[in-house]
Coordinates of C-alpha atoms in Angstrom, one line a residue:
X1302 CA 27.3 -31.0 -117.8
X1303 CA 29.5 -30.9 -114.7
X1304 CA 27.1 -33.2 -112.8
X1305 CA 27.0 -35.6 -115.8
X1306 CA 30.8 -35.7 -115.9
X1307 CA 30.9 -36.5 -112.2
X1308 CA 28.4 -39.4 -112.6
X1309 CA 30.4 -40.9 -115.5
X1310 CA 33.8 -40.5 -113.9
X1311 CA 33.4 -40.8 -110.1
X1312 CA 33.2 -44.2 -108.2
X1313 CA 29.7 -45.5 -107.8
X1314 CA 28.4 -47.8 -105.1
X1315 CA 25.1 -48.8 -103.5
X1316 CA 25.1 -45.7 -101.3
X1317 CA 25.3 -43.1 -104.1
X1318 CA 23.2 -44.6 -106.9
X1319 CA 20.3 -42.2 -106.6
X1320 CA 21.8 -39.3 -108.5
X1321 CA 23.2 -41.2 -111.5
X1322 CA 20.0 -43.3 -111.9
X1323 CA 17.7 -40.3 -111.6
X1324 CA 19.8 -38.4 -114.1
X1325 CA 19.8 -41.3 -116.6
X1326 CA 16.1 -41.9 -116.3
X1327 CA 15.5 -38.2 -116.9
X1328 CA 17.9 -37.7 -119.9
X1329 CA 18.7 -41.1 -121.4
X1330 CA 22.3 -39.9 -121.8
X1331 CA 24.1 -42.8 -123.7
X1332 CA 27.4 -42.4 -122.0
X1333 CA 25.9 -42.5 -118.6
X1334 CA 23.7 -45.4 -119.7
X1335 CA 26.8 -47.3 -120.8
X1336 CA 28.4 -46.6 -117.4
X1337 CA 25.4 -48.1 -115.6
X1338 CA 25.3 -51.1 -117.9
X1339 CA 29.0 -51.9 -117.4
X1340 CA 28.6 -51.6 -113.6
X1341 CA 25.5 -53.7 -113.6
X1342 CA 27.2 -56.5 -115.5
X1343 CA 30.1 -56.5 -113.1
X1344 CA 27.9 -56.3 -110.0
X1345 CA 25.7 -59.1 -111.2
X1346 CA 28.8 -61.4 -111.8
X1347 CA 30.0 -60.5 -108.3
X1348 CA 26.8 -61.6 -106.7
X1349 CA 26.7 -64.8 -108.7
X1350 CA 30.2 -65.6 -107.7
X1351 CA 29.3 -64.8 -104.0
X1352 CA 26.7 -67.6 -104.0
X1353 CA 28.3 -70.0 -106.4
X1354 CA 31.9 -69.9 -105.0
X1355 CA 31.0 -69.1 -101.4
X1356 CA 34.3 -67.2 -100.8
X1357 CA 32.7 -64.2 -99.1
X1358 CA 32.3 -65.7 -95.5
X1359 CA 31.6 -69.0 -93.9
X1360 CA 28.4 -70.7 -95.2
X1361 CA 27.3 -67.7 -97.3
X1362 CA 24.5 -69.8 -98.8
X1363 CA 21.5 -68.7 -96.7
X1364 CA 23.6 -66.8 -94.3
X1365 CA 22.3 -63.6 -92.6
X1366 CA 20.3 -62.0 -95.5
X1367 CA 20.4 -58.7 -93.6
X1368 CA 24.2 -58.7 -94.2
X1369 CA 23.9 -59.4 -98.0
X1370 CA 20.8 -57.3 -98.8
X1371 CA 22.9 -54.1 -99.4
X1372 CA 24.7 -55.4 -102.5
X1373 CA 21.9 -57.8 -103.5
X1374 CA 19.1 -55.3 -103.6
X1375 CA 21.3 -52.5 -105.0
X1376 CA 22.6 -54.8 -107.7
X1377 CA 19.1 -55.7 -108.8
X1378 CA 17.9 -52.1 -108.8
X1379 CA 21.0 -51.0 -110.8
X1380 CA 20.4 -53.9 -113.2
X1381 CA 16.8 -52.8 -113.7
X1382 CA 18.0 -49.3 -114.8
X1383 CA 20.7 -50.9 -117.0
X1384 CA 18.3 -53.2 -118.8
X1385 CA 16.4 -50.0 -119.7
X1386 CA 19.6 -48.7 -121.3
X1387 CA 20.2 -49.0 -125.1
X1388 CA 23.9 -49.1 -124.3
X1389 CA 23.7 -52.7 -123.1
X1390 CA 24.7 -55.2 -125.8
X1391 CA 22.5 -58.2 -126.7
X1392 CA 25.0 -60.6 -125.2
X1393 CA 25.2 -58.6 -121.9
X1394 CA 21.4 -58.5 -121.8
X1395 CA 21.0 -62.2 -122.3
X1396 CA 23.7 -63.1 -119.8
X1397 CA 22.5 -60.8 -117.1
X1398 CA 18.9 -62.1 -117.4
X1399 CA 20.2 -65.7 -117.2
X1400 CA 22.2 -64.8 -114.1
X1401 CA 19.2 -63.1 -112.5
X1402 CA 17.2 -66.4 -113.1
X1403 CA 20.1 -68.4 -111.5
X1404 CA 19.8 -66.1 -108.4
X1405 CA 16.1 -66.6 -108.4
X1406 CA 16.5 -70.4 -108.1
X1407 CA 19.1 -69.8 -105.4
X1408 CA 17.1 -67.7 -103.0
X1409 CA 13.9 -69.8 -103.6
X1410 CA 15.6 -73.0 -102.5
X1411 CA 14.2 -74.4 -99.3
X1412 CA 17.7 -75.1 -98.0
X1413 CA 18.5 -71.4 -98.5
X1414 CA 15.6 -70.1 -96.4
X1415 CA 12.6 -71.9 -95.1
X1416 CA 11.1 -70.9 -91.7
X1417 CA 8.6 -73.8 -92.0
X1418 CA 11.6 -76.2 -92.1
X1419 CA 13.5 -74.4 -89.4
X1420 CA 15.8 -72.6 -91.8
X1421 CA 15.0 -69.0 -90.8
X1422 CA 15.5 -66.2 -88.3
X1423 CA 13.9 -63.0 -87.2
X1424 CA 10.9 -61.9 -89.2
X1425 CA 12.7 -59.0 -90.9
X1426 CA 15.2 -61.4 -92.3
X1427 CA 12.4 -63.5 -93.8
X1428 CA 11.0 -60.3 -95.3
X1429 CA 14.4 -59.5 -96.8
X1430 CA 14.6 -63.0 -98.5
X1431 CA 11.0 -62.4 -99.8
X1432 CA 12.3 -59.1 -101.1
X1433 CA 15.1 -60.9 -103.0
X1434 CA 12.6 -63.3 -104.5
X1435 CA 10.1 -60.6 -105.4
X1436 CA 12.7 -58.2 -106.9
X1437 CA 14.1 -61.0 -109.2
X1438 CA 10.6 -62.0 -110.2
X1439 CA 9.8 -58.4 -111.2
X1440 CA 13.1 -57.9 -112.9
X1441 CA 12.6 -60.9 -115.2
X1442 CA 8.8 -61.0 -115.1
X1443 CA 8.5 -63.2 -118.2
X1444 CA 10.3 -66.0 -116.5
X1445 CA 7.9 -69.0 -116.0
X1446 CA 8.5 -69.0 -112.2
X1447 CA 8.4 -65.2 -111.8
X1448 CA 4.9 -65.2 -110.4
X1449 CA 5.9 -67.8 -107.9
X1450 CA 8.9 -65.8 -106.7
X1451 CA 6.9 -62.7 -106.1
X1452 CA 5.7 -63.0 -102.5
X1453 CA 4.7 -61.0 -99.5
X1454 CA 6.7 -60.5 -96.3
X1455 CA 5.6 -60.0 -92.7
X1456 CA 7.0 -59.2 -89.3
X1457 CA 6.2 -59.0 -85.6
X1458 CA 9.0 -56.8 -84.5
X1459 CA 10.1 -53.6 -82.6
X1460 CA 9.8 -50.3 -84.6
X1461 CA 13.4 -50.4 -86.0
X1462 CA 13.1 -53.8 -87.6
X1463 CA 9.4 -53.4 -88.5
X1464 CA 10.4 -50.3 -90.4
X1465 CA 13.1 -52.3 -92.2
X1466 CA 10.5 -54.8 -93.2
X1467 CA 7.9 -52.2 -94.2
X1468 CA 10.4 -50.4 -96.4
X1469 CA 11.3 -53.7 -98.2
X1470 CA 7.6 -54.6 -98.6
X1471 CA 6.7 -51.1 -99.9
X1472 CA 9.4 -51.3 -102.6
X1473 CA 8.4 -54.9 -103.6
X1474 CA 4.8 -53.9 -103.9
X1475 CA 5.7 -51.1 -106.2
X1476 CA 7.9 -53.4 -108.3
X1477 CA 5.2 -56.1 -108.5
X1478 CA 2.6 -53.6 -109.7
X1479 CA 4.9 -52.2 -112.3
X1480 CA 5.8 -55.7 -113.5
X1481 CA 2.2 -56.6 -114.0
X1482 CA 1.7 -58.8 -110.9
X1483 CA -0.7 -58.3 -108.0
X1484 CA -1.2 -54.7 -106.9
X1485 CA -0.9 -54.4 -103.1
X1486 CA 0.6 -50.8 -103.1
X1487 CA -2.6 -49.3 -101.8
X1488 CA -3.7 -52.1 -99.5
X1489 CA -5.4 -50.5 -96.5
X1490 CA -3.0 -52.4 -94.2
X1491 CA -0.1 -50.6 -95.7
X1492 CA -1.7 -47.3 -94.7
X1493 CA -2.5 -48.6 -91.3
X1494 CA 1.1 -49.7 -90.6
X1495 CA 2.5 -46.3 -91.7
X1496 CA 0.0 -44.6 -89.3
X1497 CA 1.2 -46.9 -86.5
X1498 CA 4.8 -45.7 -87.0
X1499 CA 3.5 -42.1 -86.9
X1500 CA 1.2 -42.6 -83.9
X1501 CA 3.9 -44.1 -81.7
X1502 CA 6.4 -41.4 -82.6
X1503 CA 7.6 -39.2 -79.8
X1504 CA 6.8 -35.6 -79.1
X1505 CA 9.3 -33.0 -80.4
X1506 CA 12.6 -33.9 -78.7
X1507 CA 14.9 -31.1 -77.6
X1508 CA 17.8 -33.7 -77.5
X1509 CA 17.5 -34.2 -81.2
X1510 CA 17.0 -30.8 -82.8
X1511 CA 13.4 -30.7 -81.8
X1512 CA 12.6 -33.6 -84.1
X1513 CA 10.1 -36.4 -83.4
X1514 CA 11.4 -39.9 -83.8
X1515 CA 10.5 -43.5 -83.3
X1516 CA 10.4 -44.5 -79.6
X1517 CA 13.6 -46.4 -78.5
X1518 CA 11.5 -49.4 -77.4
X1519 CA 12.7 -52.9 -77.8
X1520 CA 15.6 -53.3 -80.3
X1521 CA 15.2 -49.8 -81.7
X1522 CA 18.0 -47.3 -81.8
X1523 CA 18.2 -44.2 -79.7
X1524 CA 16.8 -41.2 -81.6
X1525 CA 15.7 -42.9 -84.8
X1526 CA 13.8 -40.6 -87.2
X1527 CA 12.6 -41.9 -90.5
X1528 CA 12.2 -40.8 -94.1
X1529 CA 9.5 -43.5 -94.7
X1530 CA 6.8 -41.0 -94.0
X1531 CA 7.9 -38.9 -97.0
X1532 CA 8.0 -42.0 -99.2
X1533 CA 4.5 -43.0 -98.1
X1534 CA 3.2 -39.4 -98.8
X1535 CA 4.7 -39.6 -102.3
X1536 CA 3.1 -42.9 -103.1
X1537 CA -0.3 -42.0 -101.7
X1538 CA -0.6 -38.3 -102.8
X1539 CA -3.1 -39.0 -105.6
X1540 CA -4.9 -42.0 -104.0
X1541 CA -5.5 -40.3 -100.6
X1542 CA -4.3 -36.6 -100.5
X1543 CA -5.4 -36.1 -96.8
X1544 CA -3.4 -39.1 -95.6
X1545 CA -0.5 -38.1 -97.8
X1546 CA -0.6 -34.6 -96.2
X1547 CA -0.4 -36.2 -92.7
X1548 CA 2.5 -38.4 -93.7
X1549 CA 4.3 -35.4 -95.2
X1550 CA 3.8 -33.5 -91.9
X1551 CA 5.4 -36.4 -90.0
X1552 CA 8.2 -36.5 -92.5
X1553 CA 9.0 -32.9 -91.9
X1554 CA 8.5 -33.3 -88.1
X1555 CA 11.2 -36.0 -88.2
X1556 CA 13.8 -33.8 -89.9
X1557 CA 13.1 -34.7 -93.5
X1558 CA 15.4 -37.6 -93.4
X1559 CA 17.1 -39.3 -96.4
X1560 CA 16.8 -42.9 -95.0
X1561 CA 14.0 -44.8 -93.3
X1562 CA 16.2 -45.9 -90.3
X1563 CA 19.5 -45.5 -88.7
X1564 CA 22.2 -48.1 -88.6
X1565 CA 22.9 -50.2 -91.7
X1566 CA 21.8 -49.4 -95.3
X1567 CA 18.2 -50.0 -96.3
X1568 CA 18.7 -51.0 -99.9
X1569 CA 15.2 -51.8 -101.2
X1570 CA 14.9 -48.3 -102.8
X1571 CA 18.6 -48.0 -103.6
X1572 CA 19.0 -45.7 -106.6
X1573 CA 15.4 -44.6 -106.5
X1574 CA 14.8 -43.3 -103.0
X1575 CA 15.1 -39.7 -103.9
X1576 CA 12.5 -40.1 -106.5
X1577 CA 10.0 -41.0 -103.8
X1578 CA 10.2 -37.7 -102.0
X1579 CA 7.9 -34.9 -103.2
X1580 CA 8.6 -31.6 -101.6
X1581 CA 5.5 -30.1 -103.2
X1582 CA 3.0 -32.1 -101.1
X1583 CA 1.3 -29.8 -98.6
X1584 CA 1.7 -30.9 -95.0
X1585 CA -1.1 -31.1 -92.5
X1586 CA -0.9 -32.2 -88.9
X1587 CA -3.0 -35.2 -88.0
X1588 CA -5.3 -35.2 -85.0
X1589 CA -4.0 -38.3 -83.1
X1590 CA -5.4 -39.2 -79.7
X1591 CA -5.0 -42.1 -77.3
X1592 CA -5.2 -45.4 -79.1
X1593 CA -4.8 -49.2 -78.6
X1594 CA -2.8 -51.3 -81.0
X1595 CA -4.0 -54.7 -79.7
X1596 CA -0.9 -56.7 -80.6
X1597 CA 1.7 -53.9 -80.2
X1598 CA 0.8 -51.7 -77.3
X1599 CA -1.1 -48.6 -76.3
X1600 CA -0.6 -44.9 -76.5
X1601 CA -2.2 -42.4 -74.0
X1602 CA -1.8 -38.8 -75.1
X1603 CA -3.1 -35.3 -74.8
X1604 CA -2.5 -31.9 -76.5
X1605 CA -1.5 -33.4 -79.9
X1606 CA 0.1 -31.8 -81.8
X1607 CA 1.8 -29.2 -79.7
X1608 CA 5.1 -28.4 -77.9
X1609 CA 3.4 -29.4 -74.7
X1610 CA 2.2 -33.0 -75.4
X1611 CA 1.8 -35.4 -72.6
X1612 CA 2.2 -39.0 -73.7
X1613 CA 2.7 -42.5 -72.3
X1614 CA 3.5 -45.5 -74.4
X1615 CA 3.2 -49.1 -73.0
X1616 CA 4.4 -52.2 -74.8
X1617 CA 1.9 -55.1 -75.0
X1618 CA 0.6 -57.7 -77.3
X1619 CA 1.8 -60.8 -79.2
X1620 CA 3.9 -58.9 -81.9
X1621 CA 6.9 -59.3 -79.7
X1622 CA 10.1 -60.3 -81.6
X1623 CA 13.3 -58.3 -81.5
X1624 CA 12.1 -56.6 -78.3
X1625 CA 13.9 -56.5 -74.9
X1626 CA 12.4 -58.3 -71.9
X1627 CA 10.1 -55.3 -71.7
X1628 CA 6.4 -56.2 -72.3
X1629 CA 4.4 -54.0 -69.9
X1630 CA 7.1 -51.3 -69.7
X1631 CA 6.4 -47.6 -70.4
X1632 CA 8.0 -44.5 -71.7
X1633 CA 6.7 -41.2 -70.5
X1634 CA 6.6 -37.5 -71.7
X1635 CA 5.1 -34.7 -69.6
X1636 CA 4.2 -31.3 -71.0
X1637 CA 6.4 -31.8 -74.0
X1638 CA 9.4 -33.0 -72.0
X1639 CA 10.9 -36.4 -71.6
X1640 CA 10.4 -37.9 -68.2
X1641 CA 11.0 -41.7 -68.4
X1642 CA 12.9 -43.2 -71.4
X1643 CA 14.5 -46.4 -72.6
X1644 CA 18.2 -46.8 -72.9
X1645 CA 18.1 -47.7 -76.6
X1646 CA 19.3 -50.7 -78.5
X1647 CA 22.4 -52.4 -77.2
X1648 CA 21.4 -56.0 -76.8
X1649 CA 18.3 -57.8 -75.5
X1650 CA 18.1 -55.7 -72.4
X1651 CA 16.9 -57.3 -69.1
X1652 CA 13.8 -56.6 -67.1
X1653 CA 16.0 -54.5 -64.7
X1654 CA 16.6 -52.0 -67.5
X1655 CA 12.8 -51.4 -68.1
X1656 CA 10.2 -49.1 -66.5
X1657 CA 8.0 -52.0 -65.3
X1658 CA 7.5 -54.5 -62.4
X1659 CA 9.9 -57.4 -61.9
X1660 CA 8.3 -60.3 -60.1
X1661 CA 8.5 -64.1 -60.2
X1662 CA 4.7 -64.1 -61.0
X1663 CA 5.3 -62.5 -64.4
X1664 CA 5.3 -65.6 -66.5
X1665 CA 5.2 -65.6 -70.3
X1666 CA 6.7 -63.1 -72.8
X1667 CA 4.0 -60.7 -73.5
X1668 CA 1.4 -58.6 -71.6
X1669 CA -2.1 -58.6 -73.0
X1670 CA -4.5 -55.7 -72.9
X1671 CA -7.8 -56.6 -71.2
X1672 CA -9.5 -53.2 -71.0
X1673 CA -9.0 -49.9 -72.8
X1674 CA -11.3 -46.9 -72.3
X1675 CA -10.3 -43.6 -73.7
X1676 CA -12.2 -40.3 -73.4
X1677 CA -11.7 -36.6 -73.7
X1678 CA -10.7 -36.1 -70.0
X1679 CA -9.8 -39.5 -68.8
X1680 CA -8.1 -42.6 -70.3
X1681 CA -7.8 -46.1 -68.7
X1682 CA -6.0 -49.2 -69.7
X1683 CA -5.5 -52.6 -68.0
X1684 CA -3.0 -55.2 -69.1
X1685 CA -2.1 -58.6 -67.6
X1686 CA 1.2 -60.6 -67.7
X1687 CA 1.0 -63.8 -65.7
X1688 CA 0.3 -62.9 -62.1
X1689 CA 1.0 -59.2 -62.7
X1690 CA -1.8 -56.7 -63.6
X1691 CA -0.9 -53.1 -64.7
X1692 CA -3.6 -50.5 -64.7
X1693 CA -3.0 -46.9 -65.9
X1694 CA -5.3 -44.0 -65.4
X1695 CA -4.5 -40.8 -67.4
X1696 CA -6.2 -37.6 -66.1
X1697 CA -6.3 -35.0 -68.8
X1698 CA -7.2 -31.4 -69.2
X1699 CA -8.0 -29.3 -72.4
X1700 CA -5.2 -27.0 -71.3
X1701 CA -1.8 -28.8 -71.8
X1702 CA -0.3 -26.8 -69.0
X1703 CA -3.0 -27.7 -66.5
X1704 CA -3.0 -31.0 -64.5
X1705 CA -2.2 -33.8 -67.0
X1706 CA -0.9 -36.8 -65.0
X1707 CA -0.9 -40.6 -64.6
X1708 CA -1.8 -43.1 -61.8
X1709 CA -0.2 -46.5 -62.3
X1710 CA -1.5 -49.5 -60.2
X1711 CA 0.6 -52.7 -60.3
X1712 CA -1.1 -55.6 -58.6
X1713 CA 0.1 -59.1 -57.9
X1714 CA -2.3 -62.1 -57.8
X1715 CA -0.7 -63.2 -54.5
X1716 CA 2.0 -61.9 -52.1
X1717 CA 5.4 -62.2 -53.7
X1718 CA 8.7 -60.4 -54.1
X1719 CA 8.5 -57.5 -56.5
X1720 CA 10.7 -54.6 -57.7
X1721 CA 9.1 -51.5 -59.3
X1722 CA 11.3 -49.4 -61.6
X1723 CA 11.0 -46.1 -63.5
X1724 CA 14.1 -45.1 -65.5
X1725 CA 14.2 -41.3 -65.5
X1726 CA 15.8 -38.8 -67.8
X1727 CA 16.6 -36.1 -65.2
X1728 CA 19.3 -34.1 -63.4
X1729 CA 18.4 -35.3 -59.9
X1730 CA 16.0 -37.4 -57.9
X1731 CA 15.2 -36.4 -54.4
X1732 CA 13.5 -39.1 -52.3
X1733 CA 10.8 -38.4 -49.7
X1734 CA 8.9 -40.7 -47.3
X1735 CA 6.3 -41.8 -49.9
X1736 CA 7.8 -40.6 -53.2
X1737 CA 10.3 -38.4 -55.0
X1738 CA 10.9 -35.1 -56.8
X1739 CA 12.3 -35.7 -60.2
X1740 CA 14.2 -32.6 -61.5
X1741 CA 13.9 -32.6 -65.3
X1742 CA 16.6 -31.5 -67.7
X1743 CA 14.4 -28.8 -69.1
X1744 CA 11.5 -26.8 -67.6
X1745 CA 9.4 -29.7 -66.3
X1746 CA 9.7 -31.5 -63.0
X1747 CA 7.8 -34.7 -62.0
X1748 CA 6.4 -35.5 -58.6
X1749 CA 6.1 -39.2 -57.8
X1750 CA 3.8 -40.3 -54.9
X1751 CA 3.1 -43.8 -53.8
X1752 CA -0.4 -44.4 -52.4
X1753 CA 0.4 -48.1 -51.9
X1754 CA 2.0 -49.6 -49.8
X1755 CA 1.6 -47.2 -46.9
X1756 CA 5.4 -47.4 -46.2
X1757 CA 7.3 -47.8 -49.4
X1758 CA 11.0 -48.7 -49.6
X1759 CA 12.6 -46.4 -52.2
X1760 CA 16.1 -46.1 -53.5
X1761 CA 17.8 -44.7 -56.6
X1762 CA 20.3 -46.1 -59.0
X1763 CA 22.3 -44.6 -61.9
X1764 CA 22.8 -46.8 -64.9
X1765 CA 24.8 -46.1 -68.1
X1766 CA 24.5 -48.0 -71.3
X1767 CA 26.4 -47.7 -74.6
X1768 CA 24.4 -48.1 -77.7
X1769 CA 24.4 -47.0 -81.3
X1770 CA 22.1 -44.4 -82.7
X1771 CA 22.0 -40.6 -83.4
X1772 CA 23.8 -38.2 -81.1
X1773 CA 22.4 -34.8 -80.3
X1774 CA 23.9 -33.5 -83.6
X1775 CA 21.9 -36.2 -85.5
X1776 CA 25.1 -38.1 -86.4
X1777 CA 25.1 -41.9 -86.3
X1778 CA 27.7 -43.2 -83.8
X1779 CA 28.1 -45.1 -80.6
X1780 CA 26.4 -43.1 -77.9
X1781 CA 26.3 -43.4 -74.1
X1782 CA 23.3 -42.6 -72.0
X1783 CA 22.8 -42.4 -68.3
X1784 CA 19.5 -42.6 -66.6
X1785 CA 18.4 -42.6 -62.9
X1786 CA 16.2 -45.4 -61.7
X1787 CA 13.6 -44.7 -59.1
X1788 CA 13.2 -48.2 -57.5
X1789 CA 10.6 -49.5 -55.0
X1790 CA 11.0 -52.9 -53.5
X1791 CA 8.9 -55.3 -51.4
X1792 CA 9.9 -58.8 -50.2
X1793 CA 6.4 -60.1 -49.8
X1794 CA 3.6 -57.9 -50.9
X1795 CA 0.8 -57.3 -53.4
X1796 CA 2.2 -54.5 -55.5
X1797 CA 2.4 -50.7 -55.8
X1798 CA 0.3 -47.7 -56.9
X1799 CA 2.0 -44.5 -57.8
X1800 CA 1.0 -41.1 -59.1
X1801 CA 3.3 -39.6 -61.8
X1802 CA 2.6 -35.8 -62.0
X1803 CA 4.6 -33.7 -64.5
X1804 CA 4.5 -30.0 -63.9
X1805 CA 6.3 -26.8 -64.8
X1806 CA 9.2 -26.0 -62.5
X1807 CA 7.5 -22.7 -61.8
X1808 CA 4.4 -24.4 -60.4
X1809 CA 4.0 -25.4 -56.8
X1810 CA 3.9 -29.2 -56.1
X1811 CA 0.5 -30.8 -55.7
X1812 CA -0.7 -32.1 -52.3
X1813 CA -1.3 -35.9 -52.4
X1814 CA -3.4 -37.8 -50.0
X1815 CA -3.7 -41.6 -50.1
X1816 CA -7.3 -42.8 -49.5
X1817 CA -9.0 -46.2 -49.1
X1818 CA -5.9 -48.1 -48.2
X1819 CA -4.1 -46.7 -51.3
X1820 CA -6.8 -47.6 -53.8
X1821 CA -7.6 -43.9 -54.2
X1822 CA -5.8 -40.6 -54.1
X1823 CA -6.8 -37.0 -53.6
X1824 CA -4.7 -34.5 -55.7
X1825 CA -4.9 -30.9 -54.7
X1826 CA -3.5 -28.2 -57.0
X1827 CA -4.3 -24.5 -57.7
X1828 CA -6.4 -25.7 -60.6
X1829 CA -8.7 -27.7 -58.3
X1830 CA -9.1 -31.0 -56.4
X1831 CA -9.1 -34.4 -58.1
X1832 CA -10.0 -37.8 -56.8
X1833 CA -8.7 -40.8 -58.7
X1834 CA -9.8 -44.4 -57.9
X1835 CA -7.8 -47.3 -59.2
X1836 CA -7.8 -50.9 -58.1
X1837 CA -7.6 -54.4 -59.5
X1838 CA -10.7 -55.4 -57.4
X1839 CA -13.9 -53.5 -56.9
X1840 CA -14.1 -51.4 -53.8
X1841 CA -16.2 -48.6 -52.3
X1842 CA -15.3 -45.2 -50.9
X1843 CA -17.2 -42.3 -49.3
X1844 CA -16.0 -38.9 -48.1
X1845 CA -18.7 -36.2 -47.5
X1846 CA -20.5 -35.9 -50.8
X1847 CA -17.8 -37.9 -52.7
X1848 CA -18.7 -41.5 -53.3
X1849 CA -17.4 -44.3 -55.5
X1850 CA -18.0 -48.0 -56.2
X1851 CA -16.0 -49.9 -58.8
X1852 CA -12.4 -50.3 -60.0
X1853 CA -11.5 -47.2 -61.9
X1854 CA -12.9 -43.6 -62.0
X1855 CA -12.0 -40.0 -61.4
X1856 CA -13.5 -36.7 -60.2
X1857 CA -12.0 -33.5 -61.5
X1858 CA -13.2 -30.3 -59.8
X1859 CA -12.3 -27.1 -61.8
X1860 CA -13.8 -23.9 -60.5
X1861 CA -17.5 -24.4 -60.1
X1862 CA -17.6 -27.4 -62.5
X1863 CA -17.0 -31.1 -62.0
X1864 CA -16.1 -33.9 -64.4
X1865 CA -17.1 -37.4 -63.4
X1866 CA -15.4 -40.3 -65.3
X1867 CA -15.6 -44.1 -65.2
X1868 CA -13.3 -46.4 -67.0
X1869 CA -15.2 -49.6 -66.2
X1870 CA -18.5 -50.7 -64.6
X1871 CA -19.3 -48.8 -61.4
X1872 CA -20.8 -45.6 -60.0
X1873 CA -19.3 -42.3 -58.9
X1874 CA -20.8 -39.2 -57.3
X1875 CA -19.7 -35.7 -56.3
X1876 CA -21.3 -32.4 -55.3
X1877 CA -24.8 -33.7 -55.8
X1878 CA -24.2 -35.3 -59.2
X1879 CA -23.9 -39.0 -60.0
X1880 CA -22.6 -41.1 -62.9
X1881 CA -23.2 -44.9 -63.3
X1882 CA -22.2 -47.5 -65.9
X1883 CA -23.0 -51.2 -66.0
X1884 CA -20.7 -52.1 -68.9
X1885 CA -17.6 -54.1 -68.2
X1886 CA -15.3 -51.7 -70.1
X1887 CA -15.5 -48.4 -71.9
X1888 CA -15.4 -44.8 -71.1
X1889 CA -18.4 -43.0 -69.5
X1890 CA -18.1 -39.3 -68.7
X1891 CA -20.2 -36.4 -67.6
X1892 CA -19.3 -32.8 -67.2
X1893 CA -21.5 -30.7 -65.0
X1894 CA -21.3 -26.9 -64.6

């Protein structure tokens, strides 16, 4: 009774609709129903006035749908609940349905929104307009044009805006199915997209209460967890219980959020969002590994899930709107600790703010992945952007605390000026002749060693950026982040090759030796001796019983065993054992005891 009294008396807006609507749907209380009906009538008139009179702001007709979706979606959702109420009079019901039809004609007009005619903007805004059209069509499904108004949206954007679109589409698909239109709720692509959000999410982040979150790549806020995984779990719990359990696990791993994103108000589920969280779904951790997302990027990872995950994410592909100038850039975690991060979303950040190569030869907007070869002990990826080729080799161990590290080879198609940057989250960077020691903020340091060029010019730079996102207490606000850039420059060269080796602070540093003019490196640690071969062009190397021909491969010696790996065509030999592959790409691996 006390809760009901509050819902009837207290002010209601788009941000606090969930409780009153859930209470009314569960009880059918007539007094609360009348409150919802009265508010819906007023809200609907307000939206009609907004578009008809255009007194809200300049050129409100077709203007910035992301700025109007809060009250538009919320009003329609409230109207849906109010139409269900017996407390609405016949005159109110007739008028509100006519006004909904008027709005349907408004948002369907080609001079309101039509990307084909040049009246449009970023893909998430087009999706929001499609959401307006779909929601109205579902609200008054008997209207002759309702089926025409029900449409699908799409996007090509960074995680924050892709999540905004996905949330809108998910709500619209549910409405469309319930209104008797096409059923896309369980389309396999909806499942695949949700998995993409989960698979690119970070390891547990000590800077955000130990939560995982979306990576701050492109125009994505710093520290952005999402409730969407919980909504997906609730929707799929009967159709695919195993998938729902994995989504529920990610929902809990991201702090069991109430909203799918930070910044702004995602209104697609306004009034109903709480009904799409089911705390009774059993959670189960997924078994994610390294994976290529051809038009979005690539993830290289090991020891998932654990507190000691090592993970590299690289942006690549044609789905590249609402990003920074960052295609080909990386973020990096080592042994469960952040090593290299992005600054977060403050504007369309320049190349100089990214962990990537800056060169006049990098023409075009997006890097394309040309080779991807994952395996249990060794991953390889190669991407090309204009005259810049980035190759990454990931040497992995079944023990997350054993050597798990990366070699990155950046090659230019011809001699040119180039600047290599890695933006580090650390307490200090100490330069050496061919690299640096990166002192981490927690219990992991990172050794950086350049095998190429033989005499590298290194410097450091501190940079601070103000952005919006969650702070370390998980409160949305303007935040300020400082990172240290490790920067290598060359006025006229062919690129750089660097080893990035995260290790516990208690471990001794490895011994690095550049071989074959920097195309190979020997890494010596208490665990054993590794040889890593990485070059844009085929080459040959021989040292004692060690031999290699090709572009990418690795030898890992552990005790009395050896692991031979090839990421592309070639041959490799060590300690009397040999491995050869004639395929252009793919992982070939042999473990010999």
